[in-house]
PDB file of C-alpha atoms in Angstrom:
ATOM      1  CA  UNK A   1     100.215 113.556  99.630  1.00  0.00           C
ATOM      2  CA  UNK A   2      97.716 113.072  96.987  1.00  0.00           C
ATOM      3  CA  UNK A   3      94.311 112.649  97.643  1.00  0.00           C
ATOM      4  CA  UNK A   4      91.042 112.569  96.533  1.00  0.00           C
ATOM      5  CA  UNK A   5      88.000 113.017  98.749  1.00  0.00           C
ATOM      6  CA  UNK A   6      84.265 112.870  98.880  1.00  0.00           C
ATOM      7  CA  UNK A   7      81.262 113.284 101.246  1.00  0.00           C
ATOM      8  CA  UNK A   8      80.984 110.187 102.923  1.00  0.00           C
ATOM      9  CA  UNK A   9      77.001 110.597 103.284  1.00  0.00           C
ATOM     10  CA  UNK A  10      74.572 108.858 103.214  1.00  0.00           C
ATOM     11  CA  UNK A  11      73.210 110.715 100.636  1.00  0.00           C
ATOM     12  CA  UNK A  12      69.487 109.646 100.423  1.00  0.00           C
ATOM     13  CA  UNK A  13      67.213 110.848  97.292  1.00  0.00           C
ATOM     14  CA  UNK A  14      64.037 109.429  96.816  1.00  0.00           C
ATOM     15  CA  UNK A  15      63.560 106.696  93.854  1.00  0.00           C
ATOM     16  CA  UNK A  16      63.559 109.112  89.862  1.00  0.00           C
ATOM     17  CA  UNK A  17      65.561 111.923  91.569  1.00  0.00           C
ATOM     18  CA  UNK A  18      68.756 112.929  90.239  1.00  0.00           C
ATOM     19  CA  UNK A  19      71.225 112.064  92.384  1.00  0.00           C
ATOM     20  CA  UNK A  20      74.571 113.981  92.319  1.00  0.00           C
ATOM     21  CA  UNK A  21      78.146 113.086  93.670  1.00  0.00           C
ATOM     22  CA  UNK A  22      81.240 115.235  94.237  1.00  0.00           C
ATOM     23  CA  UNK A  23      84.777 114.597  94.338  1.00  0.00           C
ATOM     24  CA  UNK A  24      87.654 116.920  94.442  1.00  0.00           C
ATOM     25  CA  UNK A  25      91.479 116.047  94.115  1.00  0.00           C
ATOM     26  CA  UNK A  26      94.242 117.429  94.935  1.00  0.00           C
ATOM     27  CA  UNK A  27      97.203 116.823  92.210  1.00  0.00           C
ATOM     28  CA  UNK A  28      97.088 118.856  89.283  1.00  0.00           C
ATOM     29  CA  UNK A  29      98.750 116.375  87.281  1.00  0.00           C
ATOM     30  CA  UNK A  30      95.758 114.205  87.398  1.00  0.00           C
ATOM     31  CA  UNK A  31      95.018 113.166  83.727  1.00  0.00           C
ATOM     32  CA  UNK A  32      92.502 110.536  84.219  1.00  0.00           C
ATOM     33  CA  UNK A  33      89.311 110.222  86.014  1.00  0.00           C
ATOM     34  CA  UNK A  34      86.866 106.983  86.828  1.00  0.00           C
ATOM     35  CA  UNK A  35      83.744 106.406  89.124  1.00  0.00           C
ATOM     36  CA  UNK A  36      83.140 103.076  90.194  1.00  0.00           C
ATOM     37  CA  UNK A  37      79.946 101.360  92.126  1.00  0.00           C
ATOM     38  CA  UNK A  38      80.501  99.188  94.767  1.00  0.00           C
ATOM     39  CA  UNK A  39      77.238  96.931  96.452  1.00  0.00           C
ATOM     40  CA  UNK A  40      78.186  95.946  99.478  1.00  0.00           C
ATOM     41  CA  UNK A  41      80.546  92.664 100.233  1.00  0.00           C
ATOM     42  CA  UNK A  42      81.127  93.193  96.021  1.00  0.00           C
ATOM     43  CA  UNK A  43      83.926  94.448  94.123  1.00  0.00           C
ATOM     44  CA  UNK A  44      84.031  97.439  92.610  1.00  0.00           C
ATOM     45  CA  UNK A  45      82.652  97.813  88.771  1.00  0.00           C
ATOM     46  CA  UNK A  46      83.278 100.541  86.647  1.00  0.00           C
ATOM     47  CA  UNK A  47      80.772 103.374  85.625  1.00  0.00           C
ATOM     48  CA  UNK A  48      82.019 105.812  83.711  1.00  0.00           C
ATOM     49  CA  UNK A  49      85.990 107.264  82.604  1.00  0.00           C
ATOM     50  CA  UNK A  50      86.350 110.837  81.658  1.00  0.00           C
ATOM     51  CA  UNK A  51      89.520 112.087  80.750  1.00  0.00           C
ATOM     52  CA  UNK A  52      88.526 116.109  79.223  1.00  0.00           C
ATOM     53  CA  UNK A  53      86.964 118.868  80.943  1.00  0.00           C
ATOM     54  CA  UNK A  54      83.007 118.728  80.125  1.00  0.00           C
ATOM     55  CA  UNK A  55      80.251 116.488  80.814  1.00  0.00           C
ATOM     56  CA  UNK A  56      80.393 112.635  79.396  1.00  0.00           C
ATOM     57  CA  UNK A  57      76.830 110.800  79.009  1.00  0.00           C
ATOM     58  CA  UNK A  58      76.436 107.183  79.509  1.00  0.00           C
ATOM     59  CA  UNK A  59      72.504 106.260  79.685  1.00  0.00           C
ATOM     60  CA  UNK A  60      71.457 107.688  83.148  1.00  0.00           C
ATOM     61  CA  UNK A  61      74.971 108.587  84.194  1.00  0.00           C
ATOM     62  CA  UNK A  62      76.913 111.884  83.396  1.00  0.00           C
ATOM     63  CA  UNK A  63      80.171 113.025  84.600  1.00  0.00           C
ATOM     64  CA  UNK A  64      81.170 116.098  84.660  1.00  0.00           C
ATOM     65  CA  UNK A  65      84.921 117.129  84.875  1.00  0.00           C
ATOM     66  CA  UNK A  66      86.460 120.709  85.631  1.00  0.00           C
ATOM     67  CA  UNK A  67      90.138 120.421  85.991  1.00  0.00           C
ATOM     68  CA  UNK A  68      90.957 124.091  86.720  1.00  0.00           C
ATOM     69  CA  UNK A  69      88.437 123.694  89.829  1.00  0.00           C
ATOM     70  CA  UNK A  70      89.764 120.012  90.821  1.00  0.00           C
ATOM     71  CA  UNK A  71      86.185 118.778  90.543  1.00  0.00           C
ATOM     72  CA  UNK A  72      84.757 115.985  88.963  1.00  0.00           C
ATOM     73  CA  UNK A  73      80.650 114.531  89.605  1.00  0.00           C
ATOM     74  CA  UNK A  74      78.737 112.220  88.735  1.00  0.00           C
ATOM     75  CA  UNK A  75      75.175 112.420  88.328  1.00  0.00           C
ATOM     76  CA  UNK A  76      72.268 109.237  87.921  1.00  0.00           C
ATOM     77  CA  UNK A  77      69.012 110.439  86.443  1.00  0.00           C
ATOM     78  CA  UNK A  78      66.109 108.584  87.269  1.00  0.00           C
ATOM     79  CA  UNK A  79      67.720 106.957  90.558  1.00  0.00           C
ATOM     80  CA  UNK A  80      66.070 103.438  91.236  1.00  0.00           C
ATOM     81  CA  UNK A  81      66.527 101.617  94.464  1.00  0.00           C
ATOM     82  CA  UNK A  82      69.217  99.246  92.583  1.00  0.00           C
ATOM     83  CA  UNK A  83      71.712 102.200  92.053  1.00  0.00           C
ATOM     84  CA  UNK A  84      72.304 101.798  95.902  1.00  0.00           C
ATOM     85  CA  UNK A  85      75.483 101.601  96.777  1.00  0.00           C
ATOM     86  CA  UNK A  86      78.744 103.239  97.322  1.00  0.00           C
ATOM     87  CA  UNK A  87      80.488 105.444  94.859  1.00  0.00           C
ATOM     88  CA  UNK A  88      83.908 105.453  94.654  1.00  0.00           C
ATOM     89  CA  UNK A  89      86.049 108.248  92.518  1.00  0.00           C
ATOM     90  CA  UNK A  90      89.299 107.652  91.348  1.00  0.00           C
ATOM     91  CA  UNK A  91      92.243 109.401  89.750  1.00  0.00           C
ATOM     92  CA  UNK A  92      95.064 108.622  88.057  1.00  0.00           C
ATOM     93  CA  UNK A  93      97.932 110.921  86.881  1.00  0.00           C
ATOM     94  CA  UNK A  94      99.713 108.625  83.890  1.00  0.00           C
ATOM     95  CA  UNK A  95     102.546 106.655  84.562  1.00  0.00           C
ATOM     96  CA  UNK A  96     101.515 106.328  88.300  1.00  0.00           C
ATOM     97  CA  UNK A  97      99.045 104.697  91.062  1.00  0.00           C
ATOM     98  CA  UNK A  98      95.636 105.482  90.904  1.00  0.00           C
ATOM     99  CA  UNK A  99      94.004 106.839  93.923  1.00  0.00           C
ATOM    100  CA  UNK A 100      90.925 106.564  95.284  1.00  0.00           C
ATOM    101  CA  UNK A 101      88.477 108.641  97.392  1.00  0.00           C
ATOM    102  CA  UNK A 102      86.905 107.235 100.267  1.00  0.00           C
ATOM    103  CA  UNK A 103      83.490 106.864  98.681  1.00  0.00           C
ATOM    104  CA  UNK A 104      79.629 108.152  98.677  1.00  0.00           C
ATOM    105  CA  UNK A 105      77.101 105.977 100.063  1.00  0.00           C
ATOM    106  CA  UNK A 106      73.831 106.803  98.191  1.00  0.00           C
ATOM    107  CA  UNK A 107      70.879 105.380  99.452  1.00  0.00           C
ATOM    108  CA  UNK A 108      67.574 105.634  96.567  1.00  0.00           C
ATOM    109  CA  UNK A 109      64.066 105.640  98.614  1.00  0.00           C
ATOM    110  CA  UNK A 110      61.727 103.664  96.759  1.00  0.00           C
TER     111      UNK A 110
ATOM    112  CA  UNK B   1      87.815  83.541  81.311  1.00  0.00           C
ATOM    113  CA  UNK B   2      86.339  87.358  80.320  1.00  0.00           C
ATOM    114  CA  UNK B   3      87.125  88.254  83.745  1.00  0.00           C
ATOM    115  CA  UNK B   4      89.747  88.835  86.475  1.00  0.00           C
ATOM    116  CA  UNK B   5      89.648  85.891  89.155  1.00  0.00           C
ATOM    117  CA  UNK B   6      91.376  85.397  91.902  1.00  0.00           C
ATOM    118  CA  UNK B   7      91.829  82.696  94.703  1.00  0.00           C
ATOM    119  CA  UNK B   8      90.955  81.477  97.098  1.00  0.00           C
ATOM    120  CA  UNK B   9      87.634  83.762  97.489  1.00  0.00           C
ATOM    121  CA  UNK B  10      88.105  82.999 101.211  1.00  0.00           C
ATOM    122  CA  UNK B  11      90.712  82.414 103.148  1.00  0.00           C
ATOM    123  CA  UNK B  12      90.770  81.973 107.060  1.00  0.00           C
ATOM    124  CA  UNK B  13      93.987  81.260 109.010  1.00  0.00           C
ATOM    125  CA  UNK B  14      96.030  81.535 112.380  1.00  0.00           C
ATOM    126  CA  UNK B  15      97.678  84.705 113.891  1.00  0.00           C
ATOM    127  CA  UNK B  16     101.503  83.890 112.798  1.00  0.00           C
ATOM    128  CA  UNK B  17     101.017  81.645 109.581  1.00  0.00           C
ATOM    129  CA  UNK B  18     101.882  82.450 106.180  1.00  0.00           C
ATOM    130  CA  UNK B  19      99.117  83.012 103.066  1.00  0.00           C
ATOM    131  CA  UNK B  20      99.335  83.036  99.140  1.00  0.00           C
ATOM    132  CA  UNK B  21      96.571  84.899  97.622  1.00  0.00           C
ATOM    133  CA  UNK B  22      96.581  84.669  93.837  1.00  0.00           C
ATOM    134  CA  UNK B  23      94.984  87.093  91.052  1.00  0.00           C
ATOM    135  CA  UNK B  24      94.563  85.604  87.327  1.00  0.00           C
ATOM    136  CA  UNK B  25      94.126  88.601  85.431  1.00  0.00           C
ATOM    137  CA  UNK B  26      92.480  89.585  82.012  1.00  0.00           C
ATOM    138  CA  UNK B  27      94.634  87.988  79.105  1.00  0.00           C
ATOM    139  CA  UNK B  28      96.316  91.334  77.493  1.00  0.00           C
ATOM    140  CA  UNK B  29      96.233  93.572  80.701  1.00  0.00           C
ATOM    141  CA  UNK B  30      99.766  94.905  81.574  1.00  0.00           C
ATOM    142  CA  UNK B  31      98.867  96.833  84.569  1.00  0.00           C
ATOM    143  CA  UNK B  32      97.852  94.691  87.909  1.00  0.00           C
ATOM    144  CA  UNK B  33      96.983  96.420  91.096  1.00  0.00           C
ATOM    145  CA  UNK B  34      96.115  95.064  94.736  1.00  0.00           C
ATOM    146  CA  UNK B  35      94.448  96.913  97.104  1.00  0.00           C
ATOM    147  CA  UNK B  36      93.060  95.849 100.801  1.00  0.00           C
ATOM    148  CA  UNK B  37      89.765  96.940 101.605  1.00  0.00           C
ATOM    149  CA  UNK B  38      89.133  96.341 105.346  1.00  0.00           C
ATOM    150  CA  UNK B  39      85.298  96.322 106.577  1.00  0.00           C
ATOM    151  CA  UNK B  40      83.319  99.720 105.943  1.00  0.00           C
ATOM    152  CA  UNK B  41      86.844 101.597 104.643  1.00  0.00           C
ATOM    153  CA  UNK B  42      87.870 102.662 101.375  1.00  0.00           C
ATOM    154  CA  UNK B  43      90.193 101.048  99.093  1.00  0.00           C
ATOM    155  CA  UNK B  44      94.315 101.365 100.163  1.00  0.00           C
ATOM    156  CA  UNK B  45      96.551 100.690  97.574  1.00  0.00           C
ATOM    157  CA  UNK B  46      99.236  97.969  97.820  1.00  0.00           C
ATOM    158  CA  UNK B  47     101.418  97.819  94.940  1.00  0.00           C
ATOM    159  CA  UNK B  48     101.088  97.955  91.327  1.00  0.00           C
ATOM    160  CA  UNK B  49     102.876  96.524  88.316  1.00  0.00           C
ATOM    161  CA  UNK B  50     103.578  97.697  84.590  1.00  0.00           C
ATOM    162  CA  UNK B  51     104.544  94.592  82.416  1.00  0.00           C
ATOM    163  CA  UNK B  52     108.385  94.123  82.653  1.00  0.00           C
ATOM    164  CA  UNK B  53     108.896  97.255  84.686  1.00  0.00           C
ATOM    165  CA  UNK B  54     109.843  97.493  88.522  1.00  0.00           C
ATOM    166  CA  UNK B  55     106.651  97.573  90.276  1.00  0.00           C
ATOM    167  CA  UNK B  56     105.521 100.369  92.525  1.00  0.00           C
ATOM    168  CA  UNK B  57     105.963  98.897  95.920  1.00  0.00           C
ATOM    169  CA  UNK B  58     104.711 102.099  98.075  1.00  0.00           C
ATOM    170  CA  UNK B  59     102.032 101.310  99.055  1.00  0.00           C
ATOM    171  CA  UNK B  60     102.845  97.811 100.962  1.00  0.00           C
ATOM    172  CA  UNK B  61     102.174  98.573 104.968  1.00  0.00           C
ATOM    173  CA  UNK B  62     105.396  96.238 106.163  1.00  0.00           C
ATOM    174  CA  UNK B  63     107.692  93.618 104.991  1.00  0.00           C
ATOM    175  CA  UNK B  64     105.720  91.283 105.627  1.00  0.00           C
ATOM    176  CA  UNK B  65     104.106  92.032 102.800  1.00  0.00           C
ATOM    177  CA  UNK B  66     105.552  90.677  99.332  1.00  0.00           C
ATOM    178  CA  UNK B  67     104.123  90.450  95.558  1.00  0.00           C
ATOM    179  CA  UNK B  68     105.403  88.785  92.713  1.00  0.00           C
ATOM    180  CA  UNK B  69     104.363  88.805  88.988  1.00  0.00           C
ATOM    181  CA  UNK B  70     105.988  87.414  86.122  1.00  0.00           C
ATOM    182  CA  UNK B  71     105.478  89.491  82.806  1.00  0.00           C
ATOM    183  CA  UNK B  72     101.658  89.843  82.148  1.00  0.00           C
ATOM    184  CA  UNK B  73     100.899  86.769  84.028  1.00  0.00           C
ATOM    185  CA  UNK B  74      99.068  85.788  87.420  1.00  0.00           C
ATOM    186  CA  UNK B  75     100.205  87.620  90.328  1.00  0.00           C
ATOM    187  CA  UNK B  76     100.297  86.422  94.392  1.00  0.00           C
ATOM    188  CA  UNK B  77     100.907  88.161  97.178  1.00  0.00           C
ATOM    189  CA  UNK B  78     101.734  86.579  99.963  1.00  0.00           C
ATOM    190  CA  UNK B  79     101.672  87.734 103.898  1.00  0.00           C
ATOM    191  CA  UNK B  80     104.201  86.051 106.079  1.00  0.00           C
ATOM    192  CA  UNK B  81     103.497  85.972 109.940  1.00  0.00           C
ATOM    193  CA  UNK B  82      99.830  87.176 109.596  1.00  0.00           C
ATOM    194  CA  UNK B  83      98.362  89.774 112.074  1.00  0.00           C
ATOM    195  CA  UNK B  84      94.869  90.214 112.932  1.00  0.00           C
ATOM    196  CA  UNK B  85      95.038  93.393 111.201  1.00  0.00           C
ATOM    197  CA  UNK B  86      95.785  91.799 107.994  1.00  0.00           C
ATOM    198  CA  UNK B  87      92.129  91.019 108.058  1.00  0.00           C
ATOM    199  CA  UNK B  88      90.467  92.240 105.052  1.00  0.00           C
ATOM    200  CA  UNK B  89      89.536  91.747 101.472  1.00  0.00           C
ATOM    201  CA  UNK B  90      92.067  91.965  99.274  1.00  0.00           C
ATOM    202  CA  UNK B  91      91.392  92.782  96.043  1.00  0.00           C
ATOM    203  CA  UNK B  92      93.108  92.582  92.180  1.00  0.00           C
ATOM    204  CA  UNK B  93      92.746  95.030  89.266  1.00  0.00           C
ATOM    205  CA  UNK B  94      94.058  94.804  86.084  1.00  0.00           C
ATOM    206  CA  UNK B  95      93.813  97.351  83.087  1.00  0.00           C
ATOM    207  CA  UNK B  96      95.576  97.800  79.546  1.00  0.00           C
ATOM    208  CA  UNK B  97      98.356 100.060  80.540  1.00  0.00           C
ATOM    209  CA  UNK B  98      98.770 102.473  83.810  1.00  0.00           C
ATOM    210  CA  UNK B  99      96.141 104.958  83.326  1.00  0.00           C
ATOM    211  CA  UNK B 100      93.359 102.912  82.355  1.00  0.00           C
ATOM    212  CA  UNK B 101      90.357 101.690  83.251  1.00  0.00           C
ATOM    213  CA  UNK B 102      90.795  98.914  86.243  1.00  0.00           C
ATOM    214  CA  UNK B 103      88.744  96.672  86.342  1.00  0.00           C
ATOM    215  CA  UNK B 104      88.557  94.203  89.546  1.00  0.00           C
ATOM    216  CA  UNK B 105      87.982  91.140  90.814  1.00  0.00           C
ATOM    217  CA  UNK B 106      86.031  89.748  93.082  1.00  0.00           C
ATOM    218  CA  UNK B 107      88.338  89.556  95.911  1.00  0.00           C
ATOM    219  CA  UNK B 108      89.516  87.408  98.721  1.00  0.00           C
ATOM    220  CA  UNK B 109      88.413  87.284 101.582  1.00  0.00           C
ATOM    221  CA  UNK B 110      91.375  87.533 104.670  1.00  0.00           C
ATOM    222  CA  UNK B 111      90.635  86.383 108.071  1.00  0.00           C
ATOM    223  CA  UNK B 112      93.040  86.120 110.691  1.00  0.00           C
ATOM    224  CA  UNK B 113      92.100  84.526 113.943  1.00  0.00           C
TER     225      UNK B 113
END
């Protein structure tokens, strides 16, 4: 069975706090690796894709990605109250589904 | 349209009848996905498919459950003899190839009374 999972909070970090999310997967075959945003009663939207071990910037967002330790974050810089939401990580290992982790539920403090 | 759409946004029917949800994806994207999100829970995969190949049913919970697709065209899947479990939103993904980014619409909407 593969899985992904993350805390399911709610993390709460007051508003220009860096806020950080985990996620940890279990198949080693995993090649791909996304974080999506999802407000509630939306869809999710993509954030970020990071497919090498490292850290990826993207404005306030960075992902970091350590494949030997089955760990991938993201973190948001400067959190506002608008980045509330939940934070979903997925992974994919080519060729089949992705699969996603429960999700984070950050909540920013203005 | 830039997007992926899908119909109807909401749908509310009877224990026991049939529904037809349909997902319009992004002109060029080979890969569609559908995945039921019920209230406050994460996403659960359906089934996916990859242009001409046999999709990746696995993820459908019974056979009540069906999907069709026709090359890289709109996609429905349809629930015969709904449940009030089936209650959800159900939503559509489409990317360039397995492995991609996915990138979702805006969902329907399931409510069975």
């Amino acid at each position: 069975q593969k899985e992904v999972e993350q805390n399911s909070g709610p993390l709460s970090v007051p508003e220009g706090a860096i806020a950080s999310l985990n996620c940890t997967y279990s198949d080693r075959g995993s090649q791909s690796f996304f974080w999506y945003r999802q407000y509630s009663g939306k869809s999710p939207e993509l954030i970020m894709s990071i497919y090498s071990n490292g850290d990826k910037e993207d404005g306030r967002f960075t992902a970091q990605l350590n494949k030997a330790s089955q760990y991938v974050s993201l973190l948001i810089r400067d959190s506002q109250p608008s980045d509330s939401a939940t934070y979903l990580c997925a992974v994919n290992n080519y060729g089949q589904n992705f699969v996603f982790g429960p999700g984070t539920r950050l909540s920013v403090l203005p | 349209g830039a997007g992926v759409s899908q119909s109807p946004s909401n749908k509310v029917t009877e224990k026991g009848k049939d529904v037809e949800l349909r997902c319009d994806p992004i002109s060029g994207h080979t890969a569609l996905y559908w995945y039921r999100q019920r209230l406050g829970q994460g996403l659960e995969f359906l089934i996916y498919f990859q242009g001409n190949s046999a999709p990746d049913k696995s993820g459908l919970p019974s056979d009540r459950f069906s999907a069709e697709r026709t090359g890289e065209s709109v996609s429905t899947l349809t629930i015969q003899r709904t449940q009030q479990e089936d209650s959800a939103v159900y939503l559509c993904a489409g990317s360039g190839r397995v492995g991609d980014e996915q990138y979702f619409g805006p969902g329907t909407r399931l409510t069975v009374t």
